[in-house]
Amino acid sequence: MMNHQGSFSREIGHAAAETYLITRLSFNLLSYLGVGYQWITRFLGLALYAVLLMPGFIQVAFYYFVSPLVRLSVVYGDQPRNRLDLYLPAKIDSPKPVVVFVTGGAWIIGYKAWGSLLGKQLSEHDIIVACIDYRNFPQGTIGDMVEDVSQGISFICSSIADHGGDPNRIYLMGQSAGAHISSCVLVKQAIKESRGETVSWSTSQIKAFFGLSGAYNLPNLVDHFNNRGLYRSIFLSIMEGEESLQKFSPEIMVQDRSSKAAVHLLPHIILFHGSSDSSIPSDSSKAFVETLHRVGVQAESVLYDGRTHLDLFLHDPLRGGKDDLFDYIVAYIHANDKEALAKDAMAPPRKRLAPEILIKLARRISPF
């Protein structure tokens, strides 16, 4: 009884800490974007958006805090927020493939718990998921974010076998700002390796990169973000000044002559994007793939007609049932595992987590 009470108290304490951090992140966003009419309206819209999707969020939060298959806040480094969450399959009778996931959040409100729905659903298909947390602005700038994520990947590559993962089947995935950060990490790591620098993990350990609704050419997006409310002065502060935009733009980095040897070290890159994404236009993914092709990298883009910034990552998974993006990723990861593919084919339809009317209403007022 005492052990049960102690465990319950720890979960309550962890939930309180998570709630405090999420609240602080929200106020960080509001304070840095200003308190003008536009952002007060957006902030209220975000609050209403969360309320509408609360039936789904509550179910995912219960799983996140209570499930014994979720290992919260595993320490991977010495910096603040160097933590990650692990989502484990119910049965690990052999080494399982691993997805390292980097969440989005406009480089300001990113948080590892945002990947909990993805972690839950992929782990139900025998895929281990590691959601990496990282310093956000103003706690850190883009260089710190890249450093944190790289260290998180290194930790997974070296220790995931201890948790039942297959170190030879690791996939990197990022969404929105997380897709930008993780693609920067991947390209910069390839550049380091091509120059013979000492590294703690290798791009050869990453089987593929999945980029979801990401930004890959920052100079082309500064004005767009400014018009969307991520004002130029703030964005340049996050990115360490205008002079740093190119060195944190994967599309530009791979075209640098000094990166010629590095591009051949990159894994297969697959970029997913909704055609109706107004937060980061789908041209971002299309242009990056075209550039990757020109420099000799195996890459492809998968566009989803009429999908918005959060449809692919949140709204469609909340609907349950068939999910084209999810099915694509699972099939790709299990492509050479006939037993896993057979099990996927027999899996029951994913459970709906929120009523359709609430998802449609939330989609209409989403500030993203």
PDB file of C-alpha atoms in Angstrom, residues 72-296:
ATOM      1  CA  LEU A  72       8.985  10.056 -18.208  1.00  0.00           C
ATOM      2  CA  SER A  73      11.843  12.544 -18.093  1.00  0.00           C
ATOM      3  CA  VAL A  74      14.807  10.260 -18.713  1.00  0.00           C
ATOM      4  CA  VAL A  75      17.912  12.435 -18.299  1.00  0.00           C
ATOM      5  CA  TYR A  76      20.143  12.623 -21.387  1.00  0.00           C
ATOM      6  CA  GLY A  77      22.374  15.633 -20.609  1.00  0.00           C
ATOM      7  CA  ASP A  78      23.417  18.295 -18.110  1.00  0.00           C
ATOM      8  CA  GLN A  79      21.525  21.292 -19.492  1.00  0.00           C
ATOM      9  CA  PRO A  80      18.071  22.407 -18.345  1.00  0.00           C
ATOM     10  CA  ARG A  81      15.348  20.394 -20.056  1.00  0.00           C
ATOM     11  CA  ASN A  82      17.762  17.701 -21.232  1.00  0.00           C
ATOM     12  CA  ARG A  83      15.053  15.110 -20.706  1.00  0.00           C
ATOM     13  CA  LEU A  84      13.189  12.683 -22.931  1.00  0.00           C
ATOM     14  CA  ASP A  85      10.128  10.451 -22.661  1.00  0.00           C
ATOM     15  CA  LEU A  86      10.164   6.811 -23.771  1.00  0.00           C
ATOM     16  CA  TYR A  87       7.057   5.033 -25.077  1.00  0.00           C
ATOM     17  CA  LEU A  88       7.459   1.267 -25.006  1.00  0.00           C
ATOM     18  CA  PRO A  89       5.454  -1.535 -26.647  1.00  0.00           C
ATOM     19  CA  ALA A  90       3.472  -3.762 -24.293  1.00  0.00           C
ATOM     20  CA  LYS A  91       5.643  -6.755 -25.189  1.00  0.00           C
ATOM     21  CA  ILE A  92       9.315  -6.598 -26.107  1.00  0.00           C
ATOM     22  CA  ASP A  93      10.345 -10.105 -27.102  1.00  0.00           C
ATOM     23  CA  SER A  94      12.949  -8.913 -29.613  1.00  0.00           C
ATOM     24  CA  PRO A  95      14.744  -5.597 -30.339  1.00  0.00           C
ATOM     25  CA  LYS A  96      12.224  -3.060 -31.640  1.00  0.00           C
ATOM     26  CA  PRO A  97      12.648  -0.210 -34.142  1.00  0.00           C
ATOM     27  CA  VAL A  98      12.945   3.250 -32.637  1.00  0.00           C
ATOM     28  CA  VAL A  99      11.595   6.663 -33.636  1.00  0.00           C
ATOM     29  CA  VAL A 100      13.377   9.665 -32.133  1.00  0.00           C
ATOM     30  CA  PHE A 101      10.825  12.470 -32.228  1.00  0.00           C
ATOM     31  CA  VAL A 102      11.438  16.227 -31.914  1.00  0.00           C
ATOM     32  CA  THR A 103       8.318  18.276 -31.234  1.00  0.00           C
ATOM     33  CA  GLY A 104       7.408  21.641 -32.689  1.00  0.00           C
ATOM     34  CA  GLY A 105       6.242  24.784 -30.906  1.00  0.00           C
ATOM     35  CA  ALA A 106       7.510  27.840 -32.824  1.00  0.00           C
ATOM     36  CA  TRP A 107      10.939  27.439 -31.144  1.00  0.00           C
ATOM     37  CA  ILE A 108       9.268  28.950 -28.040  1.00  0.00           C
ATOM     38  CA  ILE A 109       6.725  26.474 -26.642  1.00  0.00           C
ATOM     39  CA  GLY A 110       8.105  23.128 -27.795  1.00  0.00           C
ATOM     40  CA  TYR A 111       7.731  20.373 -25.199  1.00  0.00           C
ATOM     41  CA  LYS A 112       8.303  16.623 -25.163  1.00  0.00           C
ATOM     42  CA  ALA A 113       4.740  15.855 -24.027  1.00  0.00           C
ATOM     43  CA  TRP A 114       3.420  17.201 -27.346  1.00  0.00           C
ATOM     44  CA  GLY A 115       4.566  13.865 -28.826  1.00  0.00           C
ATOM     45  CA  SER A 116       2.492  11.743 -26.445  1.00  0.00           C
ATOM     46  CA  LEU A 117      -0.248  10.857 -28.953  1.00  0.00           C
ATOM     47  CA  LEU A 118       2.327   9.853 -31.567  1.00  0.00           C
ATOM     48  CA  GLY A 119       4.233   7.885 -28.935  1.00  0.00           C
ATOM     49  CA  LYS A 120       1.111   6.069 -27.808  1.00  0.00           C
ATOM     50  CA  GLN A 121       0.001   5.081 -31.294  1.00  0.00           C
ATOM     51  CA  LEU A 122       3.411   4.033 -32.637  1.00  0.00           C
ATOM     52  CA  SER A 123       4.235   2.003 -29.515  1.00  0.00           C
ATOM     53  CA  GLU A 124       0.969   0.115 -30.041  1.00  0.00           C
ATOM     54  CA  HIS A 125       2.554  -1.039 -33.310  1.00  0.00           C
ATOM     55  CA  ASP A 126       5.711  -2.333 -31.593  1.00  0.00           C
ATOM     56  CA  ILE A 127       7.779   0.802 -32.273  1.00  0.00           C
ATOM     57  CA  ILE A 128       9.651   2.474 -29.420  1.00  0.00           C
ATOM     58  CA  VAL A 129       9.349   6.264 -29.411  1.00  0.00           C
ATOM     59  CA  ALA A 130      11.739   8.686 -27.712  1.00  0.00           C
ATOM     60  CA  CYS A 131      10.394  12.256 -27.489  1.00  0.00           C
ATOM     61  CA  ILE A 132      13.253  14.667 -26.889  1.00  0.00           C
ATOM     62  CA  ASP A 133      12.798  17.863 -24.897  1.00  0.00           C
ATOM     63  CA  TYR A 134      15.147  20.789 -25.558  1.00  0.00           C
ATOM     64  CA  ARG A 135      15.770  24.354 -24.463  1.00  0.00           C
ATOM     65  CA  ASN A 136      13.332  26.818 -26.016  1.00  0.00           C
ATOM     66  CA  PHE A 137      13.724  30.549 -26.533  1.00  0.00           C
ATOM     67  CA  PRO A 138      14.457  32.573 -24.397  1.00  0.00           C
ATOM     68  CA  GLN A 139      16.121  29.824 -22.327  1.00  0.00           C
ATOM     69  CA  GLY A 140      18.226  29.071 -25.371  1.00  0.00           C
ATOM     70  CA  THR A 141      18.641  30.044 -29.018  1.00  0.00           C
ATOM     71  CA  ILE A 142      18.728  27.836 -32.105  1.00  0.00           C
ATOM     72  CA  GLY A 143      22.324  26.750 -31.488  1.00  0.00           C
ATOM     73  CA  ASP A 144      21.343  25.458 -28.040  1.00  0.00           C
ATOM     74  CA  MET A 145      18.328  23.650 -29.471  1.00  0.00           C
ATOM     75  CA  VAL A 146      20.470  21.919 -32.094  1.00  0.00           C
ATOM     76  CA  GLU A 147      23.038  20.984 -29.444  1.00  0.00           C
ATOM     77  CA  ASP A 148      20.369  19.539 -27.127  1.00  0.00           C
ATOM     78  CA  VAL A 149      18.688  17.460 -29.821  1.00  0.00           C
ATOM     79  CA  SER A 150      22.023  16.130 -31.055  1.00  0.00           C
ATOM     80  CA  GLN A 151      22.906  15.080 -27.524  1.00  0.00           C
ATOM     81  CA  GLY A 152      19.492  13.412 -27.157  1.00  0.00           C
ATOM     82  CA  ILE A 153      20.048  11.434 -30.356  1.00  0.00           C
ATOM     83  CA  SER A 154      23.492  10.402 -29.113  1.00  0.00           C
ATOM     84  CA  PHE A 155      21.948   9.146 -25.878  1.00  0.00           C
ATOM     85  CA  ILE A 156      19.380   7.075 -27.768  1.00  0.00           C
ATOM     86  CA  CYS A 157      21.960   5.607 -30.133  1.00  0.00           C
ATOM     87  CA  SER A 158      24.137   4.477 -27.237  1.00  0.00           C
ATOM     88  CA  SER A 159      21.528   3.326 -24.726  1.00  0.00           C
ATOM     89  CA  ILE A 160      18.279   2.368 -26.447  1.00  0.00           C
ATOM     90  CA  ALA A 161      19.298  -1.317 -26.454  1.00  0.00           C
ATOM     91  CA  ASP A 162      18.921  -1.202 -22.663  1.00  0.00           C
ATOM     92  CA  HIS A 163      15.231  -0.421 -23.184  1.00  0.00           C
ATOM     93  CA  GLY A 164      14.583  -3.089 -25.810  1.00  0.00           C
ATOM     94  CA  GLY A 165      15.331  -0.962 -28.858  1.00  0.00           C
ATOM     95  CA  ASP A 166      17.280  -1.973 -31.940  1.00  0.00           C
ATOM     96  CA  PRO A 167      20.251   0.409 -32.340  1.00  0.00           C
ATOM     97  CA  ASN A 168      20.416  -0.588 -36.011  1.00  0.00           C
ATOM     98  CA  ARG A 169      16.857   0.596 -36.698  1.00  0.00           C
ATOM     99  CA  ILE A 170      16.664   4.187 -35.488  1.00  0.00           C
ATOM    100  CA  TYR A 171      14.545   6.739 -37.354  1.00  0.00           C
ATOM    101  CA  LEU A 172      14.587  10.506 -36.774  1.00  0.00           C
ATOM    102  CA  MET A 173      11.354  12.489 -37.006  1.00  0.00           C
ATOM    103  CA  GLY A 174      10.452  16.117 -36.360  1.00  0.00           C
ATOM    104  CA  GLN A 175       7.326  18.231 -36.665  1.00  0.00           C
ATOM    105  CA  SER A 176       7.160  21.940 -37.566  1.00  0.00           C
ATOM    106  CA  ALA A 177       9.970  23.733 -35.668  1.00  0.00           C
ATOM    107  CA  GLY A 178      11.077  20.262 -34.553  1.00  0.00           C
ATOM    108  CA  ALA A 179      11.481  19.224 -38.194  1.00  0.00           C
ATOM    109  CA  HIS A 180      13.661  22.274 -38.758  1.00  0.00           C
ATOM    110  CA  ILE A 181      15.819  21.614 -35.682  1.00  0.00           C
ATOM    111  CA  SER A 182      16.243  17.890 -36.325  1.00  0.00           C
ATOM    112  CA  SER A 183      17.105  18.425 -40.008  1.00  0.00           C
ATOM    113  CA  CYS A 184      19.712  20.986 -38.943  1.00  0.00           C
ATOM    114  CA  VAL A 185      21.126  18.425 -36.515  1.00  0.00           C
ATOM    115  CA  LEU A 186      21.290  15.785 -39.235  1.00  0.00           C
ATOM    116  CA  VAL A 187      23.016  17.984 -41.831  1.00  0.00           C
ATOM    117  CA  LYS A 188      25.459  19.467 -39.313  1.00  0.00           C
ATOM    118  CA  GLN A 189      26.339  15.996 -38.059  1.00  0.00           C
ATOM    119  CA  ALA A 190      27.037  14.838 -41.623  1.00  0.00           C
ATOM    120  CA  ILE A 191      29.291  17.865 -42.144  1.00  0.00           C
ATOM    121  CA  LYS A 192      31.243  17.080 -38.967  1.00  0.00           C
ATOM    122  CA  GLU A 193      31.714  13.467 -40.026  1.00  0.00           C
ATOM    123  CA  SER A 194      32.840  14.430 -43.535  1.00  0.00           C
ATOM    124  CA  ARG A 195      35.539  16.644 -42.006  1.00  0.00           C
ATOM    125  CA  GLY A 196      36.809  13.873 -39.759  1.00  0.00           C
ATOM    126  CA  GLU A 197      35.704  15.558 -36.540  1.00  0.00           C
ATOM    127  CA  THR A 198      35.102  13.473 -33.434  1.00  0.00           C
ATOM    128  CA  VAL A 199      31.399  12.673 -33.039  1.00  0.00           C
ATOM    129  CA  SER A 200      29.356  10.775 -30.436  1.00  0.00           C
ATOM    130  CA  TRP A 201      26.889   9.351 -32.970  1.00  0.00           C
ATOM    131  CA  SER A 202      26.842   8.832 -36.717  1.00  0.00           C
ATOM    132  CA  THR A 203      24.327   9.668 -39.419  1.00  0.00           C
ATOM    133  CA  SER A 204      24.802   6.061 -40.556  1.00  0.00           C
ATOM    134  CA  GLN A 205      22.873   5.050 -37.419  1.00  0.00           C
ATOM    135  CA  ILE A 206      19.778   6.882 -38.702  1.00  0.00           C
ATOM    136  CA  LYS A 207      17.796   4.735 -41.155  1.00  0.00           C
ATOM    137  CA  ALA A 208      15.623   7.613 -42.414  1.00  0.00           C
ATOM    138  CA  PHE A 209      14.453  11.112 -41.565  1.00  0.00           C
ATOM    139  CA  PHE A 210      10.740  11.966 -41.490  1.00  0.00           C
ATOM    140  CA  GLY A 211      10.087  15.725 -41.616  1.00  0.00           C
ATOM    141  CA  LEU A 212       6.520  16.826 -40.942  1.00  0.00           C
ATOM    142  CA  SER A 213       5.407  20.362 -41.888  1.00  0.00           C
ATOM    143  CA  GLY A 214       8.917  21.709 -41.480  1.00  0.00           C
ATOM    144  CA  ALA A 215      10.811  24.908 -42.330  1.00  0.00           C
ATOM    145  CA  TYR A 216      14.072  24.293 -44.199  1.00  0.00           C
ATOM    146  CA  ASN A 217      15.013  27.655 -45.764  1.00  0.00           C
ATOM    147  CA  LEU A 218      14.787  30.404 -43.146  1.00  0.00           C
ATOM    148  CA  PRO A 219      15.615  33.470 -45.296  1.00  0.00           C
ATOM    149  CA  ASN A 220      12.617  32.596 -47.474  1.00  0.00           C
ATOM    150  CA  LEU A 221      10.306  32.433 -44.447  1.00  0.00           C
ATOM    151  CA  VAL A 222      11.220  35.480 -42.350  1.00  0.00           C
ATOM    152  CA  ASP A 223       8.577  37.731 -43.914  1.00  0.00           C
ATOM    153  CA  HIS A 224       5.977  34.962 -43.866  1.00  0.00           C
ATOM    154  CA  PHE A 225       6.529  34.357 -40.148  1.00  0.00           C
ATOM    155  CA  ASN A 226       6.437  38.097 -39.472  1.00  0.00           C
ATOM    156  CA  ASN A 227       3.056  38.361 -41.191  1.00  0.00           C
ATOM    157  CA  ARG A 228       1.822  35.392 -39.156  1.00  0.00           C
ATOM    158  CA  GLY A 229       2.787  37.103 -35.878  1.00  0.00           C
ATOM    159  CA  LEU A 230       6.216  35.605 -35.218  1.00  0.00           C
ATOM    160  CA  TYR A 231       7.747  39.019 -35.590  1.00  0.00           C
ATOM    161  CA  ARG A 232      11.013  39.522 -37.399  1.00  0.00           C
ATOM    162  CA  SER A 233      12.902  40.881 -34.388  1.00  0.00           C
ATOM    163  CA  ILE A 234      11.906  37.916 -32.226  1.00  0.00           C
ATOM    164  CA  PHE A 235      12.585  35.374 -34.949  1.00  0.00           C
ATOM    165  CA  LEU A 236      16.058  36.801 -35.587  1.00  0.00           C
ATOM    166  CA  SER A 237      16.771  36.683 -31.851  1.00  0.00           C
ATOM    167  CA  ILE A 238      15.810  32.997 -31.807  1.00  0.00           C
ATOM    168  CA  MET A 239      18.036  32.320 -34.827  1.00  0.00           C
ATOM    169  CA  GLU A 240      21.018  34.267 -33.434  1.00  0.00           C
ATOM    170  CA  GLY A 241      20.782  37.143 -35.911  1.00  0.00           C
ATOM    171  CA  GLU A 242      20.181  37.556 -39.613  1.00  0.00           C
ATOM    172  CA  GLU A 243      23.738  36.469 -40.388  1.00  0.00           C
ATOM    173  CA  SER A 244      22.957  33.018 -38.946  1.00  0.00           C
ATOM    174  CA  LEU A 245      19.843  32.294 -40.991  1.00  0.00           C
ATOM    175  CA  GLN A 246      21.771  30.528 -43.744  1.00  0.00           C
ATOM    176  CA  LYS A 247      23.833  28.346 -41.408  1.00  0.00           C
ATOM    177  CA  PHE A 248      20.630  27.097 -39.787  1.00  0.00           C
ATOM    178  CA  SER A 249      18.840  26.468 -43.091  1.00  0.00           C
ATOM    179  CA  PRO A 250      19.299  22.828 -44.196  1.00  0.00           C
ATOM    180  CA  GLU A 251      18.290  23.612 -47.776  1.00  0.00           C
ATOM    181  CA  ILE A 252      21.097  26.161 -48.020  1.00  0.00           C
ATOM    182  CA  MET A 253      23.608  24.111 -46.032  1.00  0.00           C
ATOM    183  CA  VAL A 254      23.485  21.128 -48.392  1.00  0.00           C
ATOM    184  CA  GLN A 255      24.275  23.395 -51.374  1.00  0.00           C
ATOM    185  CA  ASP A 256      27.488  24.708 -49.868  1.00  0.00           C
ATOM    186  CA  ARG A 257      30.499  23.433 -51.774  1.00  0.00           C
ATOM    187  CA  SER A 258      32.206  22.500 -48.518  1.00  0.00           C
ATOM    188  CA  SER A 259      29.280  20.144 -47.794  1.00  0.00           C
ATOM    189  CA  LYS A 260      29.726  18.122 -50.980  1.00  0.00           C
ATOM    190  CA  ALA A 261      31.095  15.073 -49.156  1.00  0.00           C
ATOM    191  CA  ALA A 262      28.607  15.457 -46.308  1.00  0.00           C
ATOM    192  CA  VAL A 263      25.436  15.104 -48.376  1.00  0.00           C
ATOM    193  CA  HIS A 264      26.361  11.547 -49.316  1.00  0.00           C
ATOM    194  CA  LEU A 265      26.264  10.648 -45.619  1.00  0.00           C
ATOM    195  CA  LEU A 266      22.633  11.679 -45.226  1.00  0.00           C
ATOM    196  CA  PRO A 267      19.965   8.977 -44.858  1.00  0.00           C
ATOM    197  CA  HIS A 268      16.780   8.706 -46.907  1.00  0.00           C
ATOM    198  CA  ILE A 269      14.766  11.876 -46.294  1.00  0.00           C
ATOM    199  CA  ILE A 270      10.965  11.922 -46.539  1.00  0.00           C
ATOM    200  CA  LEU A 271       9.097  15.194 -46.035  1.00  0.00           C
ATOM    201  CA  PHE A 272       5.351  15.308 -45.351  1.00  0.00           C
ATOM    202  CA  HIS A 273       3.263  18.460 -45.711  1.00  0.00           C
ATOM    203  CA  GLY A 274      -0.336  19.560 -46.011  1.00  0.00           C
ATOM    204  CA  SER A 275      -1.156  21.649 -49.069  1.00  0.00           C
ATOM    205  CA  SER A 276      -3.301  24.042 -46.990  1.00  0.00           C
ATOM    206  CA  ASP A 277      -0.659  24.672 -44.325  1.00  0.00           C
ATOM    207  CA  SER A 278      -0.670  28.419 -43.641  1.00  0.00           C
ATOM    208  CA  SER A 279       1.854  28.296 -40.786  1.00  0.00           C
ATOM    209  CA  ILE A 280       4.662  26.900 -42.971  1.00  0.00           C
ATOM    210  CA  PRO A 281       3.758  26.663 -46.682  1.00  0.00           C
ATOM    211  CA  SER A 282       4.160  23.265 -48.328  1.00  0.00           C
ATOM    212  CA  ASP A 283       6.601  24.862 -50.794  1.00  0.00           C
ATOM    213  CA  SER A 284       9.126  24.604 -47.963  1.00  0.00           C
ATOM    214  CA  SER A 285       9.174  20.808 -48.202  1.00  0.00           C
ATOM    215  CA  LYS A 286       8.904  20.698 -51.982  1.00  0.00           C
ATOM    216  CA  ALA A 287      11.829  23.075 -52.477  1.00  0.00           C
ATOM    217  CA  PHE A 288      14.039  21.202 -50.009  1.00  0.00           C
ATOM    218  CA  VAL A 289      13.388  17.865 -51.728  1.00  0.00           C
ATOM    219  CA  GLU A 290      14.164  19.380 -55.137  1.00  0.00           C
ATOM    220  CA  THR A 291      17.448  20.718 -53.746  1.00  0.00           C
ATOM    221  CA  LEU A 292      18.297  17.355 -52.173  1.00  0.00           C
ATOM    222  CA  HIS A 293      17.735  15.666 -55.510  1.00  0.00           C
ATOM    223  CA  ARG A 294      20.106  18.115 -57.232  1.00  0.00           C
ATOM    224  CA  VAL A 295      22.904  17.354 -54.771  1.00  0.00           C
ATOM    225  CA  GLY A 296      22.376  13.590 -54.967  1.00  0.00           C
TER     226      GLY A 296
END
